[in-house]
Amino acid sequence: QLPRFIHGNRQSLIRNLAQLTHERCHKFEDTFYHLEPNIKETPGGLRDYQLLCWLSRIQNPGAAAASPPGPFPDLEPARRFLFSLRCFLHFASGRDNNLLSFDAQEAAAEFTGKPGAAEWMREYFRHARDIYRASTRSLEAGDARSGTLFSSFRDWRSRLSNAEFTVLRERLYFKSPQQIEQDPMLALRCVEFVARHGIRLSQDAERRITAQLPGLSRYFSQRRPVWPAIAEIFSLPYLDRALSAMHETGMLNAVFPEQQQIECLVIRDFYHRYTVDEHTLMTIRILLGLRKSTLKGARVYAELLSELDNPATLYFALLYHDVGKGTPGEGHVDVSVRLCDAAMERMEMPAPDREMVRFLIDSHLALSDTMNSRDLEDPRTIELLAHRLQTVERLKALTLLTYGDISAVNPEVMTPWRRSQLWRLYLLAYNELTRELDAERIEPRPADSPEKAAFLQGFPTRYLRTHGEKEIETHLALEKAAAGKGVAVRLEKLEDAYRVTLVAQDRPFLFASIAGTLSSFGMNILKAEAFANRRGTVLDTFCFADPNRTLELNPEEADSLIAKLERVVLGKADVVQLLQNRPKPVLPSKGAKLAPSLWFDSEASATATLIHLVAQDRPGLLYDTVSAMSSEGCNIEVVLIDTEAHKAIDVFYITWQGSKLDAQRQERLRNRLLQVL
């Protein structure tokens, strides 16, 4: 009965398989380029190979009752690779485990005698790509044979056909494919058609382009005036589909040969989720999707994108911003600039466009570094950044590049906090470049009352720049409340984080105690600042994220946190004991151990010494480091905290008796911090 059932329900079976497949692939962002893939469920894995088998049975129902169809000859190496790998994973873990973790990659590479896990993973990705492409094409072929009303309705798009291309059932065909050999620009015009209309290549068109790759490589490797055609493609709304089509057919490496260095390249930093080539394409995909994004706070970036005079240079810079990662042993930014220079020379890009692209690649880490490791309220920080940017147009393009670059690391990196901080940095730099800084706010304010004057006396002028009148009144009220019991705490929910403000009399290790208490509750501190007035009142503010949603899901925990902070500040609770009770995080890999690094900077700020710290993240790290600073008599003005996977990247603005640290004190503090780390 099975052959008759399949024959009678062929199209509904195909549609259901298609729906299941799309839902599964969407969970993995529709890409097989994951650094830690599930070899069964991820696109290009065993589920996709099973899909091919099912489609073969459905299209040949007579064979379904007898035995599975014979193997697919072209996919036999990929099938054997995945089957062997799954056996290895199950045997190594002693259970049904299909996650190819970093540890498993190292073990598999060692077991198979490969020189390293990163190179072995490139082999995995190539096999996964073969299966993914075959399953996608087979699914589309089955859909193309469908006689549904929807399939017929789609044919209205065939009116887009022209003298060179035919559109049939949402797929693009060459009318005279043999002309590609005589006119390689025909392949580029095909890509332009995809970028303009969003029509995907047919299997026949993909096959025709792939067959001509040697000739296309020879043609585009020579110096030719092809930038106008490239710029047109990079200015169209479906650029991401065009680049994906070029990537799938191999044409991307033919037109931009420098991209070969990052094809399936794995950078195992436990932070990036995708291979370098997929990360590159995703940056462009994310920016193009801004206009339709529903993310809160993304609208301003979409408006910024619409203001660009020449978006083609931005997208071209994104295409080349990480190509240098394929050259180990050198700084990837310098290598990327060098490789891009050669490409721009080859395609005869005009000098102004070259200058913009070169700047964007050379500075593509500038905003993220400033955002994560500089106090945005320090005028010197914004002044130095504006000096590097020079023009508003550069600022706009670099802000968008940074947004795309951060967002494409992995889906969880561009948090609401980072999104708002990047936008705030953009506004500050924009004001500096257009000379519209509100300088009046940083000058001493007249006293509204003797009480308020006494509260403000001794605070640095940056306090008036970072807090409005309403906040100052709130802080004054907290000081009054603290006069009675020695401490006052205010906890509030921000749009994208939480903020706790604490007022108490100054004492040693106060800042460290607050940081340790927040850490003991599992909070991730994003930024912190400390102020002290002439009468010894300390005002500490901590912005933090609640990754486990403890305060949201358990409202009573907010009172518990406030009470614990008060007890620690008053010396009634031991913060060291609190930190010991917090479970330690599990490292992502045995190779994830990170050696700490530490350096001092006395030039970035006019009033403080900056301490840059990169170390293995762990509970209580901030508490331990600021305790060491306090024990050396240092004042902690501002703390900027960032975390990449298991790596903590912290920056401290430090003073000693109101001034920068001298060389002798820096050396003593350096030794003390390295001991702690």
PDB file of C-alpha atoms in Angstrom, residues 346-458:
ATOM      1  CA  ARG A 346      42.715  45.675  -9.906  1.00  0.00           C
ATOM      2  CA  MET A 347      39.115  46.854 -10.443  1.00  0.00           C
ATOM      3  CA  GLU A 348      40.173  50.511 -10.878  1.00  0.00           C
ATOM      4  CA  MET A 349      38.155  51.948  -8.021  1.00  0.00           C
ATOM      5  CA  PRO A 350      38.245  55.776  -7.903  1.00  0.00           C
ATOM      6  CA  ALA A 351      40.571  57.352  -5.344  1.00  0.00           C
ATOM      7  CA  PRO A 352      37.848  58.846  -3.057  1.00  0.00           C
ATOM      8  CA  ASP A 353      36.102  55.473  -2.767  1.00  0.00           C
ATOM      9  CA  ARG A 354      39.427  53.760  -2.072  1.00  0.00           C
ATOM     10  CA  GLU A 355      40.158  56.234   0.706  1.00  0.00           C
ATOM     11  CA  MET A 356      36.800  55.542   2.394  1.00  0.00           C
ATOM     12  CA  VAL A 357      37.146  51.750   2.125  1.00  0.00           C
ATOM     13  CA  ARG A 358      40.712  51.839   3.403  1.00  0.00           C
ATOM     14  CA  PHE A 359      39.678  53.994   6.361  1.00  0.00           C
ATOM     15  CA  LEU A 360      36.751  51.724   7.283  1.00  0.00           C
ATOM     16  CA  ILE A 361      38.873  48.571   7.262  1.00  0.00           C
ATOM     17  CA  ASP A 362      41.778  50.186   9.088  1.00  0.00           C
ATOM     18  CA  SER A 363      39.423  51.621  11.756  1.00  0.00           C
ATOM     19  CA  HIS A 364      36.797  48.893  11.926  1.00  0.00           C
ATOM     20  CA  LEU A 365      37.625  48.146  15.580  1.00  0.00           C
ATOM     21  CA  ALA A 366      37.883  51.791  16.690  1.00  0.00           C
ATOM     22  CA  LEU A 367      34.312  52.314  17.886  1.00  0.00           C
ATOM     23  CA  SER A 368      33.970  48.964  19.615  1.00  0.00           C
ATOM     24  CA  ASP A 369      37.312  49.486  21.372  1.00  0.00           C
ATOM     25  CA  THR A 370      36.280  52.974  22.479  1.00  0.00           C
ATOM     26  CA  MET A 371      32.866  51.765  23.610  1.00  0.00           C
ATOM     27  CA  ASN A 372      34.317  48.889  25.642  1.00  0.00           C
ATOM     28  CA  SER A 373      37.489  50.413  27.040  1.00  0.00           C
ATOM     29  CA  ARG A 374      37.031  54.192  27.355  1.00  0.00           C
ATOM     30  CA  ASP A 375      34.895  56.420  29.540  1.00  0.00           C
ATOM     31  CA  LEU A 376      32.460  58.054  27.126  1.00  0.00           C
ATOM     32  CA  GLU A 377      32.000  60.955  29.547  1.00  0.00           C
ATOM     33  CA  ASP A 378      35.681  61.889  29.308  1.00  0.00           C
ATOM     34  CA  PRO A 379      35.942  64.750  26.775  1.00  0.00           C
ATOM     35  CA  ARG A 380      39.427  63.568  25.862  1.00  0.00           C
ATOM     36  CA  THR A 381      38.035  60.223  24.691  1.00  0.00           C
ATOM     37  CA  ILE A 382      35.589  61.830  22.264  1.00  0.00           C
ATOM     38  CA  GLU A 383      38.157  64.390  21.154  1.00  0.00           C
ATOM     39  CA  LEU A 384      40.656  61.690  20.178  1.00  0.00           C
ATOM     40  CA  LEU A 385      37.971  59.695  18.389  1.00  0.00           C
ATOM     41  CA  ALA A 386      36.747  62.716  16.426  1.00  0.00           C
ATOM     42  CA  HIS A 387      40.325  63.513  15.426  1.00  0.00           C
ATOM     43  CA  ARG A 388      40.629  60.016  13.953  1.00  0.00           C
ATOM     44  CA  LEU A 389      37.255  60.138  12.178  1.00  0.00           C
ATOM     45  CA  GLN A 390      37.637  63.649  10.682  1.00  0.00           C
ATOM     46  CA  THR A 391      34.247  63.686   8.866  1.00  0.00           C
ATOM     47  CA  VAL A 392      30.615  62.970   9.726  1.00  0.00           C
ATOM     48  CA  GLU A 393      30.276  60.721   6.670  1.00  0.00           C
ATOM     49  CA  ARG A 394      33.073  58.510   7.981  1.00  0.00           C
ATOM     50  CA  LEU A 395      31.416  58.404  11.405  1.00  0.00           C
ATOM     51  CA  LYS A 396      28.100  57.261   9.940  1.00  0.00           C
ATOM     52  CA  ALA A 397      29.670  54.517   7.841  1.00  0.00           C
ATOM     53  CA  LEU A 398      31.919  53.313  10.665  1.00  0.00           C
ATOM     54  CA  THR A 399      28.996  53.216  13.123  1.00  0.00           C
ATOM     55  CA  LEU A 400      27.027  50.992  10.745  1.00  0.00           C
ATOM     56  CA  LEU A 401      30.047  48.786  10.058  1.00  0.00           C
ATOM     57  CA  THR A 402      30.545  48.366  13.808  1.00  0.00           C
ATOM     58  CA  TYR A 403      26.858  47.512  14.277  1.00  0.00           C
ATOM     59  CA  GLY A 404      27.029  44.818  11.598  1.00  0.00           C
ATOM     60  CA  ASP A 405      30.383  43.467  12.769  1.00  0.00           C
ATOM     61  CA  ILE A 406      29.326  43.090  16.404  1.00  0.00           C
ATOM     62  CA  SER A 407      25.903  41.661  15.532  1.00  0.00           C
ATOM     63  CA  ALA A 408      27.398  38.996  13.256  1.00  0.00           C
ATOM     64  CA  VAL A 409      29.695  37.553  15.936  1.00  0.00           C
ATOM     65  CA  ASN A 410      26.808  35.537  17.366  1.00  0.00           C
ATOM     66  CA  PRO A 411      23.097  36.262  17.870  1.00  0.00           C
ATOM     67  CA  GLU A 412      23.477  37.146  21.564  1.00  0.00           C
ATOM     68  CA  VAL A 413      26.306  39.689  21.337  1.00  0.00           C
ATOM     69  CA  MET A 414      24.394  42.805  20.214  1.00  0.00           C
ATOM     70  CA  THR A 415      22.519  43.254  23.468  1.00  0.00           C
ATOM     71  CA  PRO A 416      20.240  46.261  24.061  1.00  0.00           C
ATOM     72  CA  TRP A 417      23.016  47.687  26.246  1.00  0.00           C
ATOM     73  CA  ARG A 418      25.621  47.493  23.472  1.00  0.00           C
ATOM     74  CA  ARG A 419      23.145  48.848  20.933  1.00  0.00           C
ATOM     75  CA  SER A 420      22.390  51.886  23.092  1.00  0.00           C
ATOM     76  CA  GLN A 421      26.053  52.449  23.985  1.00  0.00           C
ATOM     77  CA  LEU A 422      27.088  52.413  20.331  1.00  0.00           C
ATOM     78  CA  TRP A 423      24.368  54.917  19.482  1.00  0.00           C
ATOM     79  CA  ARG A 424      25.396  57.124  22.382  1.00  0.00           C
ATOM     80  CA  LEU A 425      28.996  57.054  21.194  1.00  0.00           C
ATOM     81  CA  TYR A 426      27.799  58.031  17.713  1.00  0.00           C
ATOM     82  CA  LEU A 427      25.919  61.048  19.100  1.00  0.00           C
ATOM     83  CA  LEU A 428      28.880  62.188  21.188  1.00  0.00           C
ATOM     84  CA  ALA A 429      31.273  61.916  18.243  1.00  0.00           C
ATOM     85  CA  TYR A 430      28.762  63.615  15.944  1.00  0.00           C
ATOM     86  CA  ASN A 431      28.454  66.557  18.343  1.00  0.00           C
ATOM     87  CA  GLU A 432      32.227  66.840  18.562  1.00  0.00           C
ATOM     88  CA  LEU A 433      32.630  66.778  14.782  1.00  0.00           C
ATOM     89  CA  THR A 434      29.906  69.379  14.252  1.00  0.00           C
ATOM     90  CA  ARG A 435      31.169  71.512  17.155  1.00  0.00           C
ATOM     91  CA  GLU A 436      27.838  71.440  18.972  1.00  0.00           C
ATOM     92  CA  LEU A 437      29.009  70.229  22.352  1.00  0.00           C
ATOM     93  CA  ASP A 438      27.033  71.792  25.177  1.00  0.00           C
ATOM     94  CA  ALA A 439      30.034  73.203  26.968  1.00  0.00           C
ATOM     95  CA  GLU A 440      27.954  75.039  29.606  1.00  0.00           C
ATOM     96  CA  ARG A 441      27.082  71.795  31.343  1.00  0.00           C
ATOM     97  CA  ILE A 442      30.679  71.078  32.306  1.00  0.00           C
ATOM     98  CA  GLU A 443      31.288  74.416  34.024  1.00  0.00           C
ATOM     99  CA  PRO A 444      30.685  74.834  37.805  1.00  0.00           C
ATOM    100  CA  ARG A 445      26.987  75.371  38.591  1.00  0.00           C
ATOM    101  CA  PRO A 446      25.693  77.983  41.048  1.00  0.00           C
ATOM    102  CA  ALA A 447      24.379  76.500  44.292  1.00  0.00           C
ATOM    103  CA  ASP A 448      20.622  76.125  44.394  1.00  0.00           C
ATOM    104  CA  SER A 449      20.733  75.823  48.183  1.00  0.00           C
ATOM    105  CA  PRO A 450      23.395  75.473  50.878  1.00  0.00           C
ATOM    106  CA  GLU A 451      22.365  71.833  51.318  1.00  0.00           C
ATOM    107  CA  LYS A 452      22.834  70.973  47.647  1.00  0.00           C
ATOM    108  CA  ALA A 453      26.049  73.019  47.436  1.00  0.00           C
ATOM    109  CA  ALA A 454      27.529  71.018  50.296  1.00  0.00           C
ATOM    110  CA  PHE A 455      26.527  67.760  48.606  1.00  0.00           C
ATOM    111  CA  LEU A 456      28.087  68.736  45.258  1.00  0.00           C
ATOM    112  CA  GLN A 457      31.259  70.268  46.697  1.00  0.00           C
ATOM    113  CA  GLY A 458      34.170  68.003  45.845  1.00  0.00           C
TER     114      GLY A 458
END
